[in-house]
mmCIF file of C-alpha atoms in Angstrom:
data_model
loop_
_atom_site.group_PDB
_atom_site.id
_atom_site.type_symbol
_atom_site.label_atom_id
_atom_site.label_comp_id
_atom_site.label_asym_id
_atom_site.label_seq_id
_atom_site.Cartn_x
_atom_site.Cartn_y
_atom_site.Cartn_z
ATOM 1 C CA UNK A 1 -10.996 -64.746 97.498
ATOM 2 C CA UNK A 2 -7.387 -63.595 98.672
ATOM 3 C CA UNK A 3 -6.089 -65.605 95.834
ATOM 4 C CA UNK A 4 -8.537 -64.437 92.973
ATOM 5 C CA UNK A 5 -7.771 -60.781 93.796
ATOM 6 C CA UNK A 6 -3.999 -61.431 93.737
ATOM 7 C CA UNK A 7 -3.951 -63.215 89.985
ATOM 8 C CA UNK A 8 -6.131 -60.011 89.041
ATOM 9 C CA UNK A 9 -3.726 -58.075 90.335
ATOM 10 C CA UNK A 10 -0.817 -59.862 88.750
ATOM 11 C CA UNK A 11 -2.618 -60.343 85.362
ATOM 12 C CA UNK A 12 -3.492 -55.990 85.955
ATOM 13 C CA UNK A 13 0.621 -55.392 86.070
ATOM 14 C CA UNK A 14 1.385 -57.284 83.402
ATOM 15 C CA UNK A 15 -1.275 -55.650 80.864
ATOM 16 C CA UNK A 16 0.108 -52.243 82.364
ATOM 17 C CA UNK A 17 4.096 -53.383 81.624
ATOM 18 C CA UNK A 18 2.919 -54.920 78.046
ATOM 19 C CA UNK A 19 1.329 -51.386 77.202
ATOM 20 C CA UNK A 20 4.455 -49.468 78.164
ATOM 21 C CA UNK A 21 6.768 -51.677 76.167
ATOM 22 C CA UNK A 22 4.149 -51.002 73.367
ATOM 23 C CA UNK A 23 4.553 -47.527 73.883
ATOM 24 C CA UNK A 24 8.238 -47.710 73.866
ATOM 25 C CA UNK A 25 8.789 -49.731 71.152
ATOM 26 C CA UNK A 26 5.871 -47.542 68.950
ATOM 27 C CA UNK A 27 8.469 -44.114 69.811
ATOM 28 C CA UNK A 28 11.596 -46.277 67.859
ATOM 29 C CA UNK A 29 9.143 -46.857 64.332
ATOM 30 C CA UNK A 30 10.367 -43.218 63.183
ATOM 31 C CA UNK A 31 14.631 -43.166 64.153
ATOM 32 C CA UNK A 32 17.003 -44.103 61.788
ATOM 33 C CA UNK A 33 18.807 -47.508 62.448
ATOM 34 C CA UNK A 34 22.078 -47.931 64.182
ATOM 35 C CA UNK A 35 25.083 -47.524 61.939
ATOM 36 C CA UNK A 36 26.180 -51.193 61.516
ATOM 37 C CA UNK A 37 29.813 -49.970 61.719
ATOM 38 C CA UNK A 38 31.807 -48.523 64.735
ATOM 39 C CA UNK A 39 32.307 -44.787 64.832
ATOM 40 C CA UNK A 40 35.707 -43.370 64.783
ATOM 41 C CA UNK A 41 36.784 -42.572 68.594
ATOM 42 C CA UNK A 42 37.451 -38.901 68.537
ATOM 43 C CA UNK A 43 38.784 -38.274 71.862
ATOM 44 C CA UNK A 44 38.819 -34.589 73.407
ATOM 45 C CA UNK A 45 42.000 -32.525 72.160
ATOM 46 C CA UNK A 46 42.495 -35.248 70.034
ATOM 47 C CA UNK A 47 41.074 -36.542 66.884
ATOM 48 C CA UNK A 48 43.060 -38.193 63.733
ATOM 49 C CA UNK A 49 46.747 -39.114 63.709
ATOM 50 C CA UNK A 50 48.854 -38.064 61.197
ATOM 51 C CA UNK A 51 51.508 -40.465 60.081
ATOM 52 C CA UNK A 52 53.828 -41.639 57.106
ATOM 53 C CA UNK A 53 52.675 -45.281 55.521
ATOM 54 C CA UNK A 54 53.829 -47.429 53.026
ATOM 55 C CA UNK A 55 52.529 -50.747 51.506
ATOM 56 C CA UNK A 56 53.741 -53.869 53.493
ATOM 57 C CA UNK A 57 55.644 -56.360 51.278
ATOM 58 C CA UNK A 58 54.029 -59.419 50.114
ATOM 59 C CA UNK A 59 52.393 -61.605 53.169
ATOM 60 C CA UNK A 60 54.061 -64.340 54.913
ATOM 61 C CA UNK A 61 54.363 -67.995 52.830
ATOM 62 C CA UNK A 62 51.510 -69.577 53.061
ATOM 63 C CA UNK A 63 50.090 -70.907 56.616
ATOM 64 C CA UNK A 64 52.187 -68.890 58.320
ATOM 65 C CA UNK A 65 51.169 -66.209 60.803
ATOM 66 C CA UNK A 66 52.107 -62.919 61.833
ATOM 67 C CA UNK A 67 52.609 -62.528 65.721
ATOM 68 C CA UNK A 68 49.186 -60.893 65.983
ATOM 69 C CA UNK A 69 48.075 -64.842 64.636
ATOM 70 C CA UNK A 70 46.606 -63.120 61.707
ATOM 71 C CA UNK A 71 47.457 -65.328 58.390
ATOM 72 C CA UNK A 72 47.439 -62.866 55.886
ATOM 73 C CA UNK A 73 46.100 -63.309 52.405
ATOM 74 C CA UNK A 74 45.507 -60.843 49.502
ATOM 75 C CA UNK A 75 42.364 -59.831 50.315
ATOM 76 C CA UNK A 76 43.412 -59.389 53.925
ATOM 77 C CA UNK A 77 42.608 -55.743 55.022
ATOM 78 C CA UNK A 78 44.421 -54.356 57.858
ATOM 79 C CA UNK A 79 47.640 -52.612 59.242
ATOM 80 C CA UNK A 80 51.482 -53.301 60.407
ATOM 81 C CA UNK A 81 52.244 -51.078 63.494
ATOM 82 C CA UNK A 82 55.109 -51.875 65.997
ATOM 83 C CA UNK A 83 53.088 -50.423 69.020
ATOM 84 C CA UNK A 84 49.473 -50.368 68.640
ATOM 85 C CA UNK A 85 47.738 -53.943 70.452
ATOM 86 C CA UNK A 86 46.762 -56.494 67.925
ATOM 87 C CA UNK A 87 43.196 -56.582 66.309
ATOM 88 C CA UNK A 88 42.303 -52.840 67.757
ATOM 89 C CA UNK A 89 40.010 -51.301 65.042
ATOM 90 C CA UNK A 90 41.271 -48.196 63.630
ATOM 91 C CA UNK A 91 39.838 -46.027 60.355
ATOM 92 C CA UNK A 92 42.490 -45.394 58.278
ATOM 93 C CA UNK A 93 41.702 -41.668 55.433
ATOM 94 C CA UNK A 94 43.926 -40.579 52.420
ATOM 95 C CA UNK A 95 42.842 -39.560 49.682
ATOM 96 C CA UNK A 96 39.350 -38.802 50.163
ATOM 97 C CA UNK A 97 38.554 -42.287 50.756
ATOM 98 C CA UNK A 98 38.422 -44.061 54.467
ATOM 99 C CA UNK A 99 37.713 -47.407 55.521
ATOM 100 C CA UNK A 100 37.879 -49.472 58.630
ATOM 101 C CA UNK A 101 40.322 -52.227 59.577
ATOM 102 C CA UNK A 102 42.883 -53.254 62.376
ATOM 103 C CA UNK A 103 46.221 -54.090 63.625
ATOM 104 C CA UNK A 104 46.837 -57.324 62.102
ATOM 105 C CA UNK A 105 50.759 -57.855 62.578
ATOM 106 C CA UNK A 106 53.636 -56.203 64.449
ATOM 107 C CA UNK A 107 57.114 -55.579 62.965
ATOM 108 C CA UNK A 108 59.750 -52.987 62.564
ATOM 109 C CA UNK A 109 59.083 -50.610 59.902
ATOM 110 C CA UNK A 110 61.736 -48.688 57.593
ATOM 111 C CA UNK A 111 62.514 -45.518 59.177
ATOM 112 C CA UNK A 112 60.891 -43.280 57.009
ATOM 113 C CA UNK A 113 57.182 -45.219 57.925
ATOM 114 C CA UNK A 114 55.189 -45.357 60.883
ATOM 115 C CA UNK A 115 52.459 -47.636 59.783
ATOM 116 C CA UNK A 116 52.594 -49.975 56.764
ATOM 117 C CA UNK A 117 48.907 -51.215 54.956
ATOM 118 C CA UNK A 118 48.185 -54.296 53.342
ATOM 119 C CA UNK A 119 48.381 -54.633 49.563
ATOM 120 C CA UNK A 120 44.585 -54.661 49.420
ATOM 121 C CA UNK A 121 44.385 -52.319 52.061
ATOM 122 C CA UNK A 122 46.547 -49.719 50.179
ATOM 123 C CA UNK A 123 44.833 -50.755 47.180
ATOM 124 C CA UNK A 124 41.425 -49.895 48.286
ATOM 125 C CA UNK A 125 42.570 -46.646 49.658
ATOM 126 C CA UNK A 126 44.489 -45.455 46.548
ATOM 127 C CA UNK A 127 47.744 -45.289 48.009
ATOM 128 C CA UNK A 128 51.079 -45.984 46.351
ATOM 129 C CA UNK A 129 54.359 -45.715 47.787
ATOM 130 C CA UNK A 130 55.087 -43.771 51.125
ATOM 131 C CA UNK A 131 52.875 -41.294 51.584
ATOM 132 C CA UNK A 132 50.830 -39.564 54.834
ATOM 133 C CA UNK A 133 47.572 -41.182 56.116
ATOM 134 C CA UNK A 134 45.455 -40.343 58.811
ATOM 135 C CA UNK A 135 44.052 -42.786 61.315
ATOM 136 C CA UNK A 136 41.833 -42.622 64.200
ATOM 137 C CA UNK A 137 40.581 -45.450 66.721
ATOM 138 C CA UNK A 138 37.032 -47.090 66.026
ATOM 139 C CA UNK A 139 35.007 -47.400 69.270
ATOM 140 C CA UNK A 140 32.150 -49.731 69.344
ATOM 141 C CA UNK A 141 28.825 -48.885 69.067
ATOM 142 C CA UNK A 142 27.014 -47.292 71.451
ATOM 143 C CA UNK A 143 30.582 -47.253 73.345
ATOM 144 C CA UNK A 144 32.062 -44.069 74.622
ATOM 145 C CA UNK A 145 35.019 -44.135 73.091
#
């Protein structure tokens, strides 16, 4: 009889935990989905980064990588920055347009630049020549910055 009670009481708990997760799960129906992006990591006292950019010169010959081990092509979207870590994800704004990329390659930069964007980077963005953009770090979802 010990036995019979306990399966009624297991079989009891898991009705109970299946009608919470129904519950649960019924509250998500009306929320809007997760942005499938990262937000931009706006940090207290901080925010966007000012800085002068230019277009990087054509990529390396073919096969060959930069030292981030990015082998860049012209579709390739991303940044050259001497100090920022490879591959961090950063939103890059000028000219009313944004977009998200990352640090694909490390190199010195003419004086007058901070931050140099691929041809199709540059491209997308609407920026010729040197110019200031704004950047800010990307966070992951549901990250905190």
């Amino acid at each position: 009889m010990a036995l019979l009670a306990q399966r009624a009481l297991a079989l009891a708990g898991a009705a109970l935990l299946a009608a919470v997760g129904a519950l649960a799960m019924r509250g998500e129906e009306g929320r809007e989905p997760a942005p499938a992006l990262p937000q931009p990591a706006l940090v207290p006292g901080e925010g966007w980064h000012a800085e002068r950019a230019g277009v990087s010169p054509a990529p390396p010959p073919q096969g060959r990588r930069t030292a981030c081990g990015w082998t860049l092509r012209p579709t390739t979207l991303g940044v050259v920055h001497p100090v920022l870590p490879c591959g961090v994800k950063l939103y890059v704004a000028y000219g009313g347009r944004q977009a998200l990329t990352r640090v694909v390659a490390h190199g010195p930069l003419p004086p007058e630049r901070q931050l140099d964007l691929t041809p199709a980077l540059a491209r997308l963005l609407g920026l010729e020549g040197v110019t200031e953009v704004r950047w800010v770090f990307a966070r992951e979802r549901g990250g905190a910055g």
